[in-house]
PDB file of C-alpha atoms in Angstrom:
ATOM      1  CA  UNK F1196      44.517 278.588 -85.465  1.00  0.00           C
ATOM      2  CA  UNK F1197      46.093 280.869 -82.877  1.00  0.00           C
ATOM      3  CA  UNK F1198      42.146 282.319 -82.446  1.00  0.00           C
ATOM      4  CA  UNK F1199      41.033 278.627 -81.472  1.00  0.00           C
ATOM      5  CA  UNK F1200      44.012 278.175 -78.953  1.00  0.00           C
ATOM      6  CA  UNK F1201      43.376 281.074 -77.237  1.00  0.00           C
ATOM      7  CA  UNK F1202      39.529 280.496 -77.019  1.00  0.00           C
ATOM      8  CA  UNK F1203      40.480 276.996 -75.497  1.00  0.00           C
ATOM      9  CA  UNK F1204      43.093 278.542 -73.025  1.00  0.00           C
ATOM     10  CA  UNK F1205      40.677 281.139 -71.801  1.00  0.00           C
ATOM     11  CA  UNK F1206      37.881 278.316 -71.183  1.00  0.00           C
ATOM     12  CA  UNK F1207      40.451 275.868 -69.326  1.00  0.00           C
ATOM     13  CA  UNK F1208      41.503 279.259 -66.919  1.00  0.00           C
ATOM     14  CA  UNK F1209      37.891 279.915 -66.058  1.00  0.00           C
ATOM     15  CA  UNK F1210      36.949 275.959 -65.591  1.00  0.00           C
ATOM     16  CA  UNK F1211      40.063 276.187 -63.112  1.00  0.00           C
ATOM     17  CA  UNK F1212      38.815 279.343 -61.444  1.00  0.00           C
ATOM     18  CA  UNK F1213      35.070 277.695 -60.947  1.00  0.00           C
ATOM     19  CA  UNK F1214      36.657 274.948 -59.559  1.00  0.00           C
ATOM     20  CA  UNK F1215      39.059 276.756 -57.153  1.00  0.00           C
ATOM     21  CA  UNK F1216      36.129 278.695 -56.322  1.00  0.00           C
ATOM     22  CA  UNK F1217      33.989 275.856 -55.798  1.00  0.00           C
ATOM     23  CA  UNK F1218      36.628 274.107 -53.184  1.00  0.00           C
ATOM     24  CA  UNK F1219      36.825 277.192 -51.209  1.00  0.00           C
ATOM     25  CA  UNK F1220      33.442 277.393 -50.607  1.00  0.00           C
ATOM     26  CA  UNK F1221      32.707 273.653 -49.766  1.00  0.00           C
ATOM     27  CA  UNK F1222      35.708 274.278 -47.396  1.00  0.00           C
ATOM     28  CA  UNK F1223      34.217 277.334 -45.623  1.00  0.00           C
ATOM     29  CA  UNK F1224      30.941 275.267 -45.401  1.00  0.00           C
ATOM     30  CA  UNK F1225      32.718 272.412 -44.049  1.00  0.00           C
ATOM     31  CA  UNK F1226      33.581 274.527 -41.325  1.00  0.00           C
ATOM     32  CA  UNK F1227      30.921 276.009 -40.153  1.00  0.00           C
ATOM     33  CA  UNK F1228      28.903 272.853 -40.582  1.00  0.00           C
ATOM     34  CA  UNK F1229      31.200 271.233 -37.587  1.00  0.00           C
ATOM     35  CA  UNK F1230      31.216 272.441 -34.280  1.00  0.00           C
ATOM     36  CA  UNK F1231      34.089 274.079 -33.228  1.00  0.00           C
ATOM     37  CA  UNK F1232      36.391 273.274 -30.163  1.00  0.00           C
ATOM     38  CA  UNK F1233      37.171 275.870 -27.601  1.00  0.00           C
ATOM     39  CA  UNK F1234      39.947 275.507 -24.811  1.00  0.00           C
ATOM     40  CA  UNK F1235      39.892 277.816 -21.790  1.00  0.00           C
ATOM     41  CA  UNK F1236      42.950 278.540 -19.647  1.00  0.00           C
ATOM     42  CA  UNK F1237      42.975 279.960 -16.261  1.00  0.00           C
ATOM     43  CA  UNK F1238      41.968 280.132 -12.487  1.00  0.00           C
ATOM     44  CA  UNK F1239      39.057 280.385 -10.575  1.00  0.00           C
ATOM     45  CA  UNK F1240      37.747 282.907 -12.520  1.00  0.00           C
ATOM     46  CA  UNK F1241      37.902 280.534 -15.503  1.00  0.00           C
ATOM     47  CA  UNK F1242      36.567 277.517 -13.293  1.00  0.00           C
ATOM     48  CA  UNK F1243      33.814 279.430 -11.996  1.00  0.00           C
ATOM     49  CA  UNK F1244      34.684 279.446  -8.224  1.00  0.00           C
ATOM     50  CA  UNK F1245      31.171 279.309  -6.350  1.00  0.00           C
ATOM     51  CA  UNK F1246      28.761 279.494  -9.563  1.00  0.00           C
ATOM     52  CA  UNK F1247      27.112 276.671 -10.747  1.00  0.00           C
ATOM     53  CA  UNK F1248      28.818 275.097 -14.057  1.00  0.00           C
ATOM     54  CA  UNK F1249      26.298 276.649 -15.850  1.00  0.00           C
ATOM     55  CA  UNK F1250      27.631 279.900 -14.953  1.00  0.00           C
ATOM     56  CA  UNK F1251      30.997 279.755 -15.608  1.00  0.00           C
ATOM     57  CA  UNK F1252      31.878 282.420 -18.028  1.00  0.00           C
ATOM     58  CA  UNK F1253      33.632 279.604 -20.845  1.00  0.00           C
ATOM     59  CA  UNK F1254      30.338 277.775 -20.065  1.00  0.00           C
ATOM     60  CA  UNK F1255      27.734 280.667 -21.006  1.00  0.00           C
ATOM     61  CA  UNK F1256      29.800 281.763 -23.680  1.00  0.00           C
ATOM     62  CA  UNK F1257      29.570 278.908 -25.260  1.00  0.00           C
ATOM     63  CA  UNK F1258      25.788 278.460 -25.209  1.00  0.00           C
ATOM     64  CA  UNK F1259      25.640 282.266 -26.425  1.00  0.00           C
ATOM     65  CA  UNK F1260      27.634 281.535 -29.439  1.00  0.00           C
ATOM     66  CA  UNK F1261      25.407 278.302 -29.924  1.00  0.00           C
ATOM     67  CA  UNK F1262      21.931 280.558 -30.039  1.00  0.00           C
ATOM     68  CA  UNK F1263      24.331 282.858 -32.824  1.00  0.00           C
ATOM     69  CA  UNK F1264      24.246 279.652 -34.981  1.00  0.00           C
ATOM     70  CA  UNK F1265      28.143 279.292 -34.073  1.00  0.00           C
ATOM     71  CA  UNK F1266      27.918 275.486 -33.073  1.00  0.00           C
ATOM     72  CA  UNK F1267      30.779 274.855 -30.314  1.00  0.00           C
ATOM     73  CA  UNK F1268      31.156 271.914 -28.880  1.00  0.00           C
ATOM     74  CA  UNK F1269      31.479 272.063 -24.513  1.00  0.00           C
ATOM     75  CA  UNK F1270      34.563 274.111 -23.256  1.00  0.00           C
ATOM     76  CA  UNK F1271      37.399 272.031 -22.159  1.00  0.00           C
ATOM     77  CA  UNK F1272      38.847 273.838 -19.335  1.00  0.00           C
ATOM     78  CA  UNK F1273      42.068 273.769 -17.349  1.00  0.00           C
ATOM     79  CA  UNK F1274      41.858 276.396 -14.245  1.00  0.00           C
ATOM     80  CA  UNK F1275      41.948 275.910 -10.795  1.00  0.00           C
ATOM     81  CA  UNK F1276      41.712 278.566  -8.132  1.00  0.00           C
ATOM     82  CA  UNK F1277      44.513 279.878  -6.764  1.00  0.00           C
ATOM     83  CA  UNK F1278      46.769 279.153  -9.589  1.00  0.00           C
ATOM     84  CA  UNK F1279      49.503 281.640 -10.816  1.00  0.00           C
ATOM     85  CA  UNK F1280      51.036 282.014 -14.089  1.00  0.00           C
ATOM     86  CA  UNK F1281      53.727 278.788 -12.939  1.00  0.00           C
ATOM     87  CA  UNK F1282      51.000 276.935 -12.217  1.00  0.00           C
ATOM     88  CA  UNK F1283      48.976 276.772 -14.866  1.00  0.00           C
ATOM     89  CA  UNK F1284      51.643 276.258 -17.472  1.00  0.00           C
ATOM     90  CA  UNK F1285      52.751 273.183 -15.101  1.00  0.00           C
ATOM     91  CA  UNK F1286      48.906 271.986 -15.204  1.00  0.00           C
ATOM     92  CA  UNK F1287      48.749 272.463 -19.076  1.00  0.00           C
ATOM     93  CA  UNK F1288      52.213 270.646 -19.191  1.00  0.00           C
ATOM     94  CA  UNK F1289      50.458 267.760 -17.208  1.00  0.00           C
ATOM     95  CA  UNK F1290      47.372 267.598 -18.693  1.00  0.00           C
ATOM     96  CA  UNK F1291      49.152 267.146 -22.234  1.00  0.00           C
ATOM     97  CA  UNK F1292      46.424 267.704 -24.460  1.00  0.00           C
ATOM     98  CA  UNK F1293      47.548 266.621 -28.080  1.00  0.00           C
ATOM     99  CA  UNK F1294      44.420 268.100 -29.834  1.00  0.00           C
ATOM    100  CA  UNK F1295      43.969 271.772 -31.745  1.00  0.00           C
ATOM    101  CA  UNK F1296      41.512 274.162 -30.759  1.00  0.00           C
ATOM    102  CA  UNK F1297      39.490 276.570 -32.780  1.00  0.00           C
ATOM    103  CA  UNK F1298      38.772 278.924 -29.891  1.00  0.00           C
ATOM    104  CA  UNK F1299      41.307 279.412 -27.024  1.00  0.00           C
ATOM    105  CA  UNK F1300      40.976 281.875 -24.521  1.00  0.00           C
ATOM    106  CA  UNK F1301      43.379 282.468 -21.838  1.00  0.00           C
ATOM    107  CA  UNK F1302      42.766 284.714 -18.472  1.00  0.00           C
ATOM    108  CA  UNK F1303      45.179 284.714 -15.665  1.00  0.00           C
ATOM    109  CA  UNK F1304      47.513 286.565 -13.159  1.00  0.00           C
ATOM    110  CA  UNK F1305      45.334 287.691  -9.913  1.00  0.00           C
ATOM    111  CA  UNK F1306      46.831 285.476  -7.568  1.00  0.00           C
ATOM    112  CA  UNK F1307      50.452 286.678  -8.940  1.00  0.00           C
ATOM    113  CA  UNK F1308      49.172 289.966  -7.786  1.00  0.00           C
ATOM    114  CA  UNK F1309      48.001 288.698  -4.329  1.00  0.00           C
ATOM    115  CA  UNK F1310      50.583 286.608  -3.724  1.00  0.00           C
ATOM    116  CA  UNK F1311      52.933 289.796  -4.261  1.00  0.00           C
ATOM    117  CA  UNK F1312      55.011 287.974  -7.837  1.00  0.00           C
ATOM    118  CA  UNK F1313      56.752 290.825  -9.353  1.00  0.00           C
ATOM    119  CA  UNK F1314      55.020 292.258 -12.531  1.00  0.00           C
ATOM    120  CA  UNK F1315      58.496 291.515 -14.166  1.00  0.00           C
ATOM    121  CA  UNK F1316      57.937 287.738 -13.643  1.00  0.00           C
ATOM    122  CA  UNK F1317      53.950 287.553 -14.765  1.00  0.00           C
ATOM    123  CA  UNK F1318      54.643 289.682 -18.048  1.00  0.00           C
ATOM    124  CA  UNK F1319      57.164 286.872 -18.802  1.00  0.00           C
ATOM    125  CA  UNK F1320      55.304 283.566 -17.462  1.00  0.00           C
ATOM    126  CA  UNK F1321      52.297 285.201 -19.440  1.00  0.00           C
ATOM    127  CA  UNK F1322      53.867 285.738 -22.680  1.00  0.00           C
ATOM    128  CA  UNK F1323      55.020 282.311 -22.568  1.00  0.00           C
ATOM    129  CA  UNK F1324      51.146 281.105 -21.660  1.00  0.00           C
ATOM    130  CA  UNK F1325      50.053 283.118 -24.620  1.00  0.00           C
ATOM    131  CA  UNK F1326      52.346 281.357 -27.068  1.00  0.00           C
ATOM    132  CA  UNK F1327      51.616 278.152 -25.588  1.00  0.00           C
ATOM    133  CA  UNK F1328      47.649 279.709 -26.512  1.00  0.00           C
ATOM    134  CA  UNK F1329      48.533 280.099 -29.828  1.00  0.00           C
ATOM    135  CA  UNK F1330      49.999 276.893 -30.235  1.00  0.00           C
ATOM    136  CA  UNK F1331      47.211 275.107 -29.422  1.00  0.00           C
ATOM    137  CA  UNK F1332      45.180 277.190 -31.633  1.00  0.00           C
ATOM    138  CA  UNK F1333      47.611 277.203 -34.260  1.00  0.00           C
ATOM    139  CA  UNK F1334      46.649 281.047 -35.334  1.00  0.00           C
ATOM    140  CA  UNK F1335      46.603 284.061 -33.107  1.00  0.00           C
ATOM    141  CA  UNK F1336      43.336 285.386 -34.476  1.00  0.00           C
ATOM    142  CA  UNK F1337      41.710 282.366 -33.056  1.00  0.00           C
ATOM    143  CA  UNK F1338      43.092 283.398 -29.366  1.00  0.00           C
ATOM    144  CA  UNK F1339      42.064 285.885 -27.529  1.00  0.00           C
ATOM    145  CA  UNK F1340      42.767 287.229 -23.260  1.00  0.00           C
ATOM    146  CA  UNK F1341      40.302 288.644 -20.446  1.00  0.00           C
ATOM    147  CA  UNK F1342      41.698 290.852 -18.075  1.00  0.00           C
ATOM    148  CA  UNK F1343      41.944 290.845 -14.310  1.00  0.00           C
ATOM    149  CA  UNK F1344      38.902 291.729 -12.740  1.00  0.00           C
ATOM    150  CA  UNK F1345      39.794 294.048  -9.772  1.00  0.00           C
ATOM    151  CA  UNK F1346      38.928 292.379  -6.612  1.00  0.00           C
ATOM    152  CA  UNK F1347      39.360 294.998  -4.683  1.00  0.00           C
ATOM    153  CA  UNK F1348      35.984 296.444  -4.766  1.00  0.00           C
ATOM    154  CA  UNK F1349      34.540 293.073  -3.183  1.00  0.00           C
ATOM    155  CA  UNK F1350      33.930 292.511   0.522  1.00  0.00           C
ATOM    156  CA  UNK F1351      36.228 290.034   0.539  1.00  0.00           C
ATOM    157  CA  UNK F1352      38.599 293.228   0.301  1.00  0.00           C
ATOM    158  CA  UNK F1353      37.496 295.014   3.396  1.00  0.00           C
ATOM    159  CA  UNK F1354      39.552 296.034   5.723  1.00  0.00           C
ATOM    160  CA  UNK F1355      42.924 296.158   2.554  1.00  0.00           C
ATOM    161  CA  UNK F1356      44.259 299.038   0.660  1.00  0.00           C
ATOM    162  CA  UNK F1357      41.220 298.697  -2.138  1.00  0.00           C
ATOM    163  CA  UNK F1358      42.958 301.853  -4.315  1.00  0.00           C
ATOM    164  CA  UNK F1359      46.712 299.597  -4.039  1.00  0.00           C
ATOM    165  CA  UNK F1360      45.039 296.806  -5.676  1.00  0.00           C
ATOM    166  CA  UNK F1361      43.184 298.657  -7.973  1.00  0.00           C
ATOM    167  CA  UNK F1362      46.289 300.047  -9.351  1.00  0.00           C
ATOM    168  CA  UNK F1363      48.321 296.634  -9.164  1.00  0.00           C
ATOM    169  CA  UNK F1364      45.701 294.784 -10.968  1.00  0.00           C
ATOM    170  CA  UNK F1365      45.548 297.837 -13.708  1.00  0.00           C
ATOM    171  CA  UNK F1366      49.616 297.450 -13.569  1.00  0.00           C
ATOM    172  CA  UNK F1367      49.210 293.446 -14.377  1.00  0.00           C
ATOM    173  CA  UNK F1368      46.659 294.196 -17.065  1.00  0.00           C
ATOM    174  CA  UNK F1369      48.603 296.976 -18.703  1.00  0.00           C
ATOM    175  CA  UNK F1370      51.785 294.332 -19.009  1.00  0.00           C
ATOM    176  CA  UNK F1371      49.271 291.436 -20.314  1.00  0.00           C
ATOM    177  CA  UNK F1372      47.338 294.171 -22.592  1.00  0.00           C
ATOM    178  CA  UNK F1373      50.669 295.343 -24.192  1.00  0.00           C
ATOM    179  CA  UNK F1374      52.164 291.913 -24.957  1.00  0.00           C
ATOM    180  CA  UNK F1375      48.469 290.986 -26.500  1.00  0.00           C
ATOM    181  CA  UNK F1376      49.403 294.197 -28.808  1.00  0.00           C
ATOM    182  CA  UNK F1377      53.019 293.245 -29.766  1.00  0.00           C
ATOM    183  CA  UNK F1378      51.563 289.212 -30.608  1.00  0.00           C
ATOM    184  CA  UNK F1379      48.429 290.281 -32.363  1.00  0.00           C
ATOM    185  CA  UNK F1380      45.991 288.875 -29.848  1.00  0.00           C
ATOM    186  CA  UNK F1381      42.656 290.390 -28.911  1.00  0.00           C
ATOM    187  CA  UNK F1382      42.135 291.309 -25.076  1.00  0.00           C
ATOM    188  CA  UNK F1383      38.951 292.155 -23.914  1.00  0.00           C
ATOM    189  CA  UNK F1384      38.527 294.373 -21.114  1.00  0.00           C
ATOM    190  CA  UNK F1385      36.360 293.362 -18.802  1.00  0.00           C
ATOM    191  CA  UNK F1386      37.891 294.797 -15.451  1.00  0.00           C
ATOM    192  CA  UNK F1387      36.017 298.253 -15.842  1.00  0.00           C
ATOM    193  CA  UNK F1388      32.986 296.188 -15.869  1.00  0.00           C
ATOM    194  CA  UNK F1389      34.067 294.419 -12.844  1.00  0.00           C
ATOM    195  CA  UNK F1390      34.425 297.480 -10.281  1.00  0.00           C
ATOM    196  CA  UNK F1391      30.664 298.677 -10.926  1.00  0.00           C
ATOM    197  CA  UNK F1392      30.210 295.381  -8.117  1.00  0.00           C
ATOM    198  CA  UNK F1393      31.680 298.159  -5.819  1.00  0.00           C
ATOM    199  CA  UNK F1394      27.728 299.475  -5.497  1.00  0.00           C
ATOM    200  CA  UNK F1395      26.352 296.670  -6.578  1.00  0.00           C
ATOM    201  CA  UNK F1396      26.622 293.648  -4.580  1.00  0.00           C
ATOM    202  CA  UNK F1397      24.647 290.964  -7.367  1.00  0.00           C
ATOM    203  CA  UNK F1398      27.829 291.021  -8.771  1.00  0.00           C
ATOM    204  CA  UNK F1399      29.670 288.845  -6.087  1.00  0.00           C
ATOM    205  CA  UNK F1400      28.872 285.217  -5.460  1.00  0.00           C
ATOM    206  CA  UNK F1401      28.585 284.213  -2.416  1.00  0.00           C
ATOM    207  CA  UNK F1402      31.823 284.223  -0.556  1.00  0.00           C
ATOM    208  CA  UNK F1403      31.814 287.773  -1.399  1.00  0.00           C
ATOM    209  CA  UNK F1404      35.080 287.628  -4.314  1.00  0.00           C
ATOM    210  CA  UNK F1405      34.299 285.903  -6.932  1.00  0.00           C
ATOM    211  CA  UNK F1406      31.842 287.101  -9.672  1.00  0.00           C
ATOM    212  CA  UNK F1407      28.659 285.909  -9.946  1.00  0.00           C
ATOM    213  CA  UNK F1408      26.717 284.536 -12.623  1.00  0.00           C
ATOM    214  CA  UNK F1409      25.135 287.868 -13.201  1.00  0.00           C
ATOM    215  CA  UNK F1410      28.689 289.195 -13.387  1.00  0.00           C
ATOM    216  CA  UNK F1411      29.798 286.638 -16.175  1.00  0.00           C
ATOM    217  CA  UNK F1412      26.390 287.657 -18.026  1.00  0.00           C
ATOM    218  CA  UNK F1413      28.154 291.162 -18.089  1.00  0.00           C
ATOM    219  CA  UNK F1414      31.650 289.663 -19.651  1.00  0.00           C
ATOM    220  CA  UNK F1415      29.812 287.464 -22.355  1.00  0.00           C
ATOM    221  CA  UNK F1416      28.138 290.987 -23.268  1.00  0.00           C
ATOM    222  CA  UNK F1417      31.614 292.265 -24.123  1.00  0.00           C
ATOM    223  CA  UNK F1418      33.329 289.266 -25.171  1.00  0.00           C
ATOM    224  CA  UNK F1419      30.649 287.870 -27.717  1.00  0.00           C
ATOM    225  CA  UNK F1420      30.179 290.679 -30.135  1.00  0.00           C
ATOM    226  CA  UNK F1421      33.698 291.172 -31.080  1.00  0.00           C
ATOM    227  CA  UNK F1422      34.372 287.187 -30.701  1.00  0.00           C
ATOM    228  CA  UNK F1423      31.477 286.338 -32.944  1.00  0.00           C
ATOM    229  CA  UNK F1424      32.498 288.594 -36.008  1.00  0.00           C
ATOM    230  CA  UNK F1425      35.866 287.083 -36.065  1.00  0.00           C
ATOM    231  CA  UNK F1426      34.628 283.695 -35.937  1.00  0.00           C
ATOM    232  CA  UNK F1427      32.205 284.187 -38.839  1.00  0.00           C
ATOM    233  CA  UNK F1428      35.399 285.307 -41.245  1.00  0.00           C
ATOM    234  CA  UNK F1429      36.336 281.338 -40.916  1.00  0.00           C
TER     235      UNK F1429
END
């Protein structure tokens, strides 16, 4: 009798393990069947200032995750240039999006730098823009930061201290790149990238500071690879 119990017991834990099994994966598949939401925070980096909307960085990232058979649905972006830290957690605030996100990405702080903000003052307006990140992500892993490009090696820069600003903008990332650590958020460095436009000039749109198209091409290089294996763990 006790033989006959047990045989039942041991078929009713593996009909329960199937079936837990068998949830798990329909819930995976769920998710990769439905196109994923992606939110991107910044300034006129983010926006794309003088590149078509095609070349916006959010904008060709998403189309390069799209040919990876990672469907993601159109970037909703809030960035403006010129905005600080303040500002764009004011902006958020105002835009008061009620919705999660699966991919959030969050790049700011140059115009904290060339409006002369204290680094004190960004490393705390950006933590709080990282947790508000998070929050709309509801997990960390599905968060990452871009760095500061350095400016300084654009024409827009002649004439300024171009070795001050490279080592304010390396002071700024450094502050945003250490916070990143202590959260458990991925930051991508793109700024190294950014400084070979010093010799070549296809980097820089037109008005000769902001990046070009070509120059996005270059980020989506670096962000996708690392991006795309941590999306296909969900």
């Amino acid at each position: 009798m006790n033989y006959f119990y047990k045989i039942i017991y041991l078929f009713s834990v593996m009909l329960l393990f199937s079936l837990l099994i068998s949830c798990n994966n329909q819930k995976t598949e769920f998710k990769m069947n439905g196109n994923l939401n992606y939110l991107a925070l910044g300034d006129s980096y983010t926006i794309g200032e003088s590149v078509p909307e095609t070349g916006r960085w959010p904008v060709q990232l998403t189309a390069a995750l799209n040919k990876e058979g990672v469907k993601v649905n159109d970037p909703v972006i809030i960035a403006q240039t010129g905005w600080t830290t303040d500002e764009l957690a004011l902006a958020i605030h105002d835009r008061n999006i009620r919705e999660k996100f699966d991919i959030v990405s969050l790049l700011i702080g140059v115009n904290n730098q060339y409006r002369d903000r204290s680094l004190l003052e960004y490393g705390i307006q950006f933590k709080q823009l990282l947790a508000t990140a998070v929050d709309y992500a509801g997990d960390k892993n599905k968060v990452f930061v871009v760095s500061i490009p350095d400016w300084g090696v654009t024409p827009f820069a002649e004439g300024r201290d171009r070795r001050v600003i490279g080592e304010q903008i390396d002071l700024f990332n450094e502050a945003a790149r250490k916070i990143c650590e202590n959260e458990g958020v991925d930051f991508y460095d793109i700024t190294s990238y950014s400084r070979e436009a010093k010799n070549d000039k296809s980097l820089v749109a037109g008005d000769g500071l902001h990046p070009s198209t070509k120059m996005y091409e270059g980020w989506i290089e670096i962000i996708k690879p690392r991006l795309l294996k941590k999306l296909k763990k969900y």
